[in-house]
CSV table of C-alpha atoms in Angstrom, one decimal:
chain,number,residue,atom,x,y,z
A,1,MET,CA,127.3,-52.9,-250.1
A,2,ALA,CA,126.8,-51.0,-253.3
A,3,SER,CA,127.9,-47.3,-253.4
A,4,THR,CA,125.5,-44.5,-254.3
A,5,THR,CA,127.4,-44.1,-257.5
A,6,GLN,CA,126.9,-47.7,-258.5
A,7,LYS,CA,123.1,-47.5,-257.7
A,8,LEU,CA,122.7,-44.4,-259.8
A,9,MET,CA,124.7,-46.0,-262.7
A,10,GLU,CA,122.6,-49.1,-262.5
A,11,ARG,CA,119.4,-47.0,-262.7
A,12,GLY,CA,120.8,-45.3,-265.8
A,13,LEU,CA,120.8,-41.9,-264.1
A,14,ILE,CA,124.4,-41.2,-264.7
A,15,GLY,CA,125.1,-43.1,-267.9
A,16,GLU,CA,128.1,-40.8,-268.8
A,17,ALA,CA,130.0,-41.8,-265.7
A,18,PRO,CA,133.3,-43.8,-266.4
A,19,PRO,CA,132.3,-47.5,-266.2
A,20,PHE,CA,135.0,-48.4,-263.6
A,21,LEU,CA,133.2,-46.2,-261.0
A,22,LYS,CA,130.5,-48.9,-260.7
A,23,THR,CA,132.8,-51.0,-258.6
A,24,ASN,CA,135.9,-48.9,-257.7
A,25,VAL,CA,134.4,-46.2,-255.4
A,26,HIS,CA,135.8,-46.7,-251.9
A,27,TYR,CA,134.3,-43.8,-250.0
A,28,GLU,CA,131.1,-41.6,-250.1
A,29,THR,CA,129.7,-39.2,-247.6
A,30,ILE,CA,126.9,-36.8,-247.4
A,31,MET,CA,128.1,-33.2,-247.2
A,32,GLY,CA,126.4,-29.8,-247.0
A,33,SER,CA,123.6,-28.8,-244.5
A,34,HIS,CA,123.0,-32.5,-243.5
A,35,ALA,CA,126.6,-32.9,-242.4
A,36,TYR,CA,126.6,-29.6,-240.6
A,37,GLY,CA,123.4,-30.4,-238.7
A,38,VAL,CA,121.5,-27.4,-240.1
A,39,ALA,CA,119.3,-29.0,-242.8
A,40,ASP,CA,115.8,-27.6,-242.9
A,41,THR,CA,113.4,-30.5,-242.6
A,42,SER,CA,110.4,-28.4,-241.7
A,43,VAL,CA,109.3,-27.7,-245.3
A,44,ARG,CA,106.6,-30.1,-246.4
A,45,ASP,CA,106.7,-31.5,-249.9
A,46,LYS,CA,110.3,-30.4,-250.4
A,47,ILE,CA,112.2,-32.8,-252.5
A,48,PRO,CA,115.1,-34.2,-250.4
A,49,ASP,CA,118.5,-33.2,-251.9
A,50,TYR,CA,121.9,-34.6,-251.0
A,51,ASP,CA,125.4,-33.5,-251.8
A,52,ILE,CA,127.7,-36.5,-252.0
A,53,TYR,CA,131.5,-36.4,-252.0
A,54,GLY,CA,133.6,-39.5,-252.5
A,55,TRP,CA,136.7,-41.0,-254.1
A,56,ALA,CA,137.6,-43.9,-256.3
A,57,ILE,CA,140.7,-45.8,-257.4
A,58,PRO,CA,140.8,-45.8,-261.2
A,59,PRO,CA,142.4,-48.7,-263.3
A,60,LYS,CA,146.1,-49.0,-262.7
A,61,VAL,CA,147.1,-47.6,-266.1
A,62,MET,CA,145.2,-44.4,-265.3
A,63,VAL,CA,147.2,-43.8,-262.1
A,64,PHE,CA,150.5,-45.1,-263.4
A,65,LYS,CA,150.4,-44.0,-267.1
A,66,HIS,CA,154.0,-45.2,-267.8
A,67,LEU,CA,152.6,-48.7,-267.7
A,68,THR,CA,151.1,-48.1,-271.2
A,69,GLY,CA,154.6,-47.4,-272.6
A,70,TRP,CA,153.9,-43.7,-272.8
A,71,VAL,CA,157.0,-41.5,-272.6
A,72,PRO,CA,156.0,-38.2,-270.8
A,73,GLY,CA,156.3,-35.3,-273.3
A,74,PHE,CA,156.1,-37.5,-276.4
A,75,GLY,CA,152.9,-38.3,-278.2
A,76,PRO,CA,149.3,-38.2,-276.9
A,77,GLU,CA,149.0,-38.7,-273.2
A,78,PRO,CA,147.0,-41.8,-272.2
A,79,GLN,CA,143.5,-41.2,-270.7
A,80,GLY,CA,143.4,-40.3,-267.1
A,81,PHE,CA,140.8,-39.5,-264.5
A,82,ASP,CA,140.6,-36.6,-262.1
A,83,GLN,CA,137.0,-36.5,-261.0
A,84,PHE,CA,133.4,-37.1,-262.0
A,85,GLN,CA,130.8,-34.5,-261.1
A,86,LYS,CA,127.1,-34.3,-261.9
A,87,HIS,CA,124.5,-32.0,-260.3
A,88,HIS,CA,120.8,-32.3,-260.0
A,89,ILE,CA,120.5,-36.1,-260.5
A,90,PHE,CA,116.8,-36.7,-259.9
A,91,ASP,CA,115.5,-40.1,-258.9
A,92,GLN,CA,111.8,-39.9,-259.2
A,93,ASP,CA,111.2,-43.3,-257.7
A,94,ALA,CA,113.0,-42.6,-254.4
A,95,THR,CA,111.4,-42.0,-251.0
A,96,GLY,CA,108.2,-43.7,-252.0
A,97,GLY,CA,107.7,-41.8,-255.2
A,98,LYS,CA,108.3,-38.4,-253.7
A,99,GLY,CA,111.7,-38.3,-255.4
A,100,LYS,CA,115.2,-37.4,-254.4
A,101,GLU,CA,117.9,-35.3,-255.9
A,102,TRP,CA,121.7,-35.8,-255.8
A,103,ASP,CA,124.8,-33.7,-256.4
A,104,LEU,CA,127.7,-36.1,-256.9
A,105,SER,CA,131.4,-35.5,-256.8
A,106,ILE,CA,133.7,-38.5,-257.1
A,107,PHE,CA,137.5,-37.9,-257.1
A,108,ASN,CA,140.5,-39.9,-258.1
A,109,ILE,CA,142.2,-41.0,-254.8
A,110,VAL,CA,145.4,-39.3,-255.9
A,111,LYS,CA,143.7,-35.9,-256.5
A,112,TYR,CA,141.7,-36.3,-253.3
A,113,PHE,CA,144.9,-36.9,-251.3
A,114,GLU,CA,146.6,-33.8,-252.9
A,115,LEU,CA,143.6,-31.6,-252.2
A,116,LEU,CA,143.6,-32.8,-248.6
A,117,ARG,CA,147.4,-32.2,-248.4
A,118,GLN,CA,146.6,-28.6,-249.5
A,119,ASN,CA,144.1,-28.4,-246.6
A,120,ASN,CA,141.2,-27.7,-249.0
A,121,PRO,CA,138.2,-27.1,-246.6
A,122,ASN,CA,135.7,-29.1,-248.6
A,123,MET,CA,138.0,-32.1,-248.7
A,124,ILE,CA,138.9,-31.8,-245.0
A,125,ASP,CA,135.2,-31.6,-244.2
A,126,SER,CA,134.5,-34.8,-246.2
A,127,LEU,CA,136.8,-36.8,-244.0
A,128,PHE,CA,135.3,-35.4,-240.7
A,129,THR,CA,131.6,-35.8,-241.5
A,130,PRO,CA,129.5,-37.6,-238.8
A,131,GLU,CA,129.6,-41.4,-239.1
A,132,ASN,CA,125.9,-41.4,-239.9
A,133,CYS,CA,126.6,-39.3,-243.0
A,134,VAL,CA,129.1,-41.9,-244.4
A,135,VAL,CA,126.9,-43.8,-246.9
A,136,HIS,CA,129.7,-46.0,-248.4
A,137,CYS,CA,133.1,-47.0,-247.0
A,138,THR,CA,135.2,-50.0,-247.9
A,139,GLN,CA,138.2,-51.3,-246.0
A,140,VAL,CA,140.4,-49.0,-248.1
A,141,GLY,CA,138.1,-46.1,-247.4
A,142,ARG,CA,138.3,-46.8,-243.6
A,143,MET,CA,142.1,-46.7,-243.8
A,144,VAL,CA,141.9,-43.1,-245.0
A,145,ARG,CA,139.1,-42.0,-242.7
A,146,ASP,CA,140.9,-43.4,-239.7
A,147,ALA,CA,144.1,-41.5,-240.6
A,148,ARG,CA,142.2,-38.2,-241.3
A,149,ARG,CA,144.0,-36.2,-238.6
A,150,LEU,CA,147.3,-36.8,-240.4
A,151,PHE,CA,146.1,-34.3,-243.1
A,152,LEU,CA,145.6,-31.4,-240.6
A,153,SER,CA,148.2,-28.7,-240.4
A,154,ARG,CA,148.7,-24.9,-239.7
A,155,GLU,CA,148.1,-24.4,-243.4
A,156,CYS,CA,144.4,-24.8,-242.7
A,157,TRP,CA,144.2,-21.3,-241.3
A,158,LYS,CA,145.2,-19.7,-244.6
A,159,LYS,CA,142.8,-21.9,-246.6
A,160,PHE,CA,139.8,-21.7,-244.3
A,161,ARG,CA,140.2,-18.0,-243.8
A,162,GLY,CA,140.3,-17.5,-247.6
A,163,TYR,CA,137.1,-19.5,-248.0
A,164,ALA,CA,135.5,-17.5,-245.2
A,165,HIS,CA,136.4,-14.2,-246.8
A,166,ALA,CA,135.0,-15.5,-250.1
A,167,GLN,CA,131.7,-16.2,-248.3
A,168,LEU,CA,131.7,-12.7,-246.8
A,169,LYS,CA,132.1,-11.2,-250.2
A,170,LYS,CA,129.2,-13.2,-251.5
A,171,MET,CA,127.1,-12.2,-248.5
A,172,ASN,CA,127.7,-8.6,-249.4
A,173,ASP,CA,126.8,-9.1,-253.1
A,174,LYS,CA,124.5,-6.4,-254.3
A,175,ASN,CA,123.4,-8.2,-257.4
A,176,PRO,CA,122.1,-11.7,-256.3
A,177,VAL,CA,120.3,-13.9,-258.8
A,178,GLY,CA,117.6,-16.5,-258.5
A,179,HIS,CA,116.8,-18.0,-255.1
A,180,ARG,CA,119.5,-15.8,-253.5
A,181,GLN,CA,117.3,-12.7,-254.2
A,182,GLU,CA,114.4,-14.3,-252.3
A,183,ILE,CA,116.6,-15.0,-249.2
A,184,ILE,CA,117.9,-11.4,-249.2
A,185,GLU,CA,114.4,-10.0,-249.5
A,186,LYS,CA,113.3,-12.1,-246.5
A,187,HIS,CA,116.2,-11.5,-244.2
A,188,GLY,CA,117.9,-8.4,-245.4
A,189,TYR,CA,121.1,-10.2,-246.4
A,190,ASP,CA,122.1,-13.7,-247.6
A,191,VAL,CA,122.0,-15.8,-244.5
A,192,LYS,CA,123.4,-18.9,-246.2
A,193,PHE,CA,126.7,-17.4,-247.0
A,194,ALA,CA,126.7,-15.8,-243.5
A,195,TYR,CA,126.3,-19.1,-241.7
A,196,HIS,CA,129.2,-20.6,-243.8
A,197,ILE,CA,131.5,-17.8,-242.5
A,198,LEU,CA,130.7,-18.8,-238.9
A,199,ARG,CA,131.1,-22.5,-239.8
A,200,LEU,CA,134.5,-22.1,-241.5
A,201,PHE,CA,136.0,-20.0,-238.6
A,202,ASP,CA,134.6,-22.5,-236.0
A,203,GLU,CA,136.1,-25.4,-237.9
A,204,VAL,CA,139.5,-23.9,-238.2
A,205,GLU,CA,139.5,-23.0,-234.6
A,206,GLN,CA,138.9,-26.6,-233.7
A,207,ILE,CA,141.8,-27.7,-235.9
A,208,LEU,CA,144.2,-25.1,-234.5
A,209,LEU,CA,143.3,-25.7,-230.9
A,210,GLU,CA,142.2,-29.3,-230.7
A,211,ASP,CA,143.8,-31.1,-233.7
A,212,ASP,CA,140.3,-32.5,-234.5
A,213,LEU,CA,137.1,-31.5,-236.1
A,214,ASP,CA,133.4,-31.8,-235.2
A,215,LEU,CA,131.3,-30.4,-238.1
A,216,GLN,CA,128.2,-30.0,-236.0
A,217,ARG,CA,129.7,-28.3,-233.0
A,218,ALA,CA,128.4,-24.9,-234.1
A,219,ARG,CA,125.1,-26.1,-235.5
A,220,GLU,CA,122.9,-24.0,-233.1
A,221,PRO,CA,124.5,-20.6,-233.9
A,222,MET,CA,124.5,-21.6,-237.6
A,223,LYS,CA,120.8,-22.4,-237.4
A,224,ALA,CA,120.2,-19.0,-235.7
A,225,ILE,CA,121.9,-17.2,-238.6
A,226,ARG,CA,119.8,-19.2,-241.1
A,227,ARG,CA,116.6,-18.2,-239.3
A,228,GLY,CA,117.7,-14.5,-239.5
A,229,ASP,CA,118.3,-14.1,-235.8
A,230,TRP,CA,121.6,-12.3,-236.5
A,231,SER,CA,121.8,-9.1,-238.4
A,232,ALA,CA,124.4,-8.7,-241.2
A,233,GLU,CA,126.3,-6.3,-239.0
A,234,GLU,CA,126.4,-8.8,-236.2
A,235,VAL,CA,127.9,-11.4,-238.5
A,236,ARG,CA,130.5,-9.0,-239.8
A,237,ARG,CA,131.5,-7.9,-236.3
A,238,TRP,CA,131.7,-11.5,-235.0
A,239,ALA,CA,133.9,-12.5,-238.0
A,240,MET,CA,136.2,-9.6,-237.4
A,241,GLU,CA,136.7,-10.4,-233.7
A,242,LYS,CA,137.0,-14.1,-234.3
A,243,GLU,CA,139.7,-13.6,-237.0
A,244,ILE,CA,141.9,-11.7,-234.4
A,245,VAL,CA,141.5,-14.6,-232.0
A,246,LEU,CA,142.3,-17.2,-234.7
A,247,GLU,CA,145.4,-15.3,-235.8
A,248,LYS,CA,146.8,-15.7,-232.3
A,249,ALA,CA,145.8,-19.4,-232.2
A,250,TYR,CA,147.6,-19.9,-235.5
A,251,LEU,CA,150.8,-18.3,-234.2
A,252,GLU,CA,150.7,-20.6,-231.1
A,253,CYS,CA,149.5,-23.7,-232.9
A,254,LYS,CA,151.8,-26.8,-232.5
A,255,LEU,CA,150.6,-28.5,-235.7
A,256,PRO,CA,153.1,-28.9,-238.5
A,257,GLU,CA,153.3,-26.0,-241.0
A,258,LYS,CA,152.1,-28.4,-243.7
A,259,PRO,CA,150.9,-32.0,-243.7
A,260,PRO,CA,153.8,-34.5,-243.6
A,261,VAL,CA,154.4,-35.7,-247.2
A,262,GLU,CA,156.1,-39.1,-246.5
A,263,PRO,CA,153.5,-40.6,-244.1
A,264,LEU,CA,150.7,-39.5,-246.5
A,265,ARG,CA,152.6,-40.9,-249.5
A,266,GLN,CA,152.9,-44.2,-247.6
A,267,LEU,CA,149.2,-44.2,-246.7
A,268,LEU,CA,148.4,-43.6,-250.4
A,269,ILE,CA,150.7,-46.5,-251.5
A,270,ASN,CA,149.1,-48.7,-248.9
A,271,CYS,CA,145.6,-47.9,-250.2
A,272,LEU,CA,146.7,-48.6,-253.8
A,273,GLU,CA,148.3,-51.9,-252.8
A,274,GLU,CA,145.2,-52.9,-250.9
A,275,HIS,CA,143.1,-52.2,-254.0
A,276,TYR,CA,145.4,-53.5,-256.8
A,277,GLY,CA,147.6,-56.0,-255.0
A,278,SER,CA,151.3,-55.7,-256.0
A,279,LEU,CA,152.6,-52.4,-257.2
A,280,GLU,CA,155.7,-53.9,-258.6
A,281,GLY,CA,156.9,-51.9,-261.6
A,282,CYS,CA,154.6,-49.0,-260.6
A,283,VAL,CA,156.4,-47.2,-257.8
A,284,ALA,CA,160.2,-46.8,-257.3
A,285,GLU,CA,160.9,-47.3,-253.6
A,286,VAL,CA,164.1,-45.8,-252.2
A,287,GLY,CA,166.0,-48.4,-250.3
A,288,TRP,CA,167.0,-47.9,-246.7
A,289,ALA,CA,170.7,-47.6,-247.6
A,290,GLU,CA,170.1,-45.0,-250.2
A,291,GLN,CA,167.8,-43.1,-247.9
A,292,ALA,CA,170.5,-43.2,-245.1
A,293,LEU,CA,173.1,-41.9,-247.5
A,294,LYS,CA,170.9,-39.0,-248.5
A,295,GLU,CA,170.3,-38.1,-244.9
A,296,ILE,CA,174.0,-38.2,-244.1
A,297,ASP,CA,174.8,-36.1,-247.1
A,298,SER,CA,172.2,-33.5,-246.0
A,299,VAL,CA,173.8,-33.3,-242.5
A,300,LEU,CA,177.3,-33.0,-244.1
A,301,GLY,CA,176.0,-30.3,-246.4
A,302,LYS,CA,174.8,-28.2,-243.5
A,303,HIS,CA,178.2,-28.4,-241.8
A,304,ARG,CA,180.1,-27.6,-245.1
A,305,ARG,CA,178.0,-24.4,-245.4
A,306,LYS,CA,179.0,-23.4,-241.9
A,307,LEU,CA,182.7,-23.8,-242.7
A,308,TYR,CA,182.4,-21.3,-245.6
A,309,VAL,CA,180.4,-18.7,-243.7
């Protein structure tokens, strides 16, 4: 099954995309209001718009640049790939001639893993979207999605709280521009930023208490905020009270402080092997004997320090 990226490339709508994306995308999912269950479908004649996040595996020499013979720090660095992003891609022939608009963000699998390891809220969300929002997923993509809970950690509290505070600041912005001004004139404050505050706090609460995530669990209160049923002061008060509750949940949470590096590294290696085949000459694997010696030395080091205290 072709990815959305491939279809858009074949239609000539994203001609500037790296050619390898046509066949190397392993995962794409719909994000935004559709994933959160709050999309407004009541407006007639509105052009459907979709925010797509995904990831691809670039050619091997883009991931393992030393294969080109490049010596790090000497000479020009070989071409790499971090991500491809394009907004407002309009397909005028879609939906029976009504048209459809796409915002596309495709990441290098390595960068995607690192952002997940950092508990970036957008990346975490992209792995926990409802199944009906996943528009493209290969066997390699399924390997990552099935292991999504491995990326969750207590670190999420700091990241999600930071994002929520950023949304609160935007909600209080006194100098909005464009469409944001219309929303404020209608509701008295920016309800879009407000519902994201509730969403982010609800999501991190699920992670801290349940080690899982349902992006649509809070869709009804989110819809209520978008309708203007909550005042700005009610949103602020709710956020302040919820933050106190979540700080306690963070202190009592049993998740690891940060996602485990080695299992995630092994998952990444497995994905690359599934895509490329052999990784011989690409990755230096530490043998079991060397690893055991390192662990023994670590234990001995702790005891040596105790002797000199």
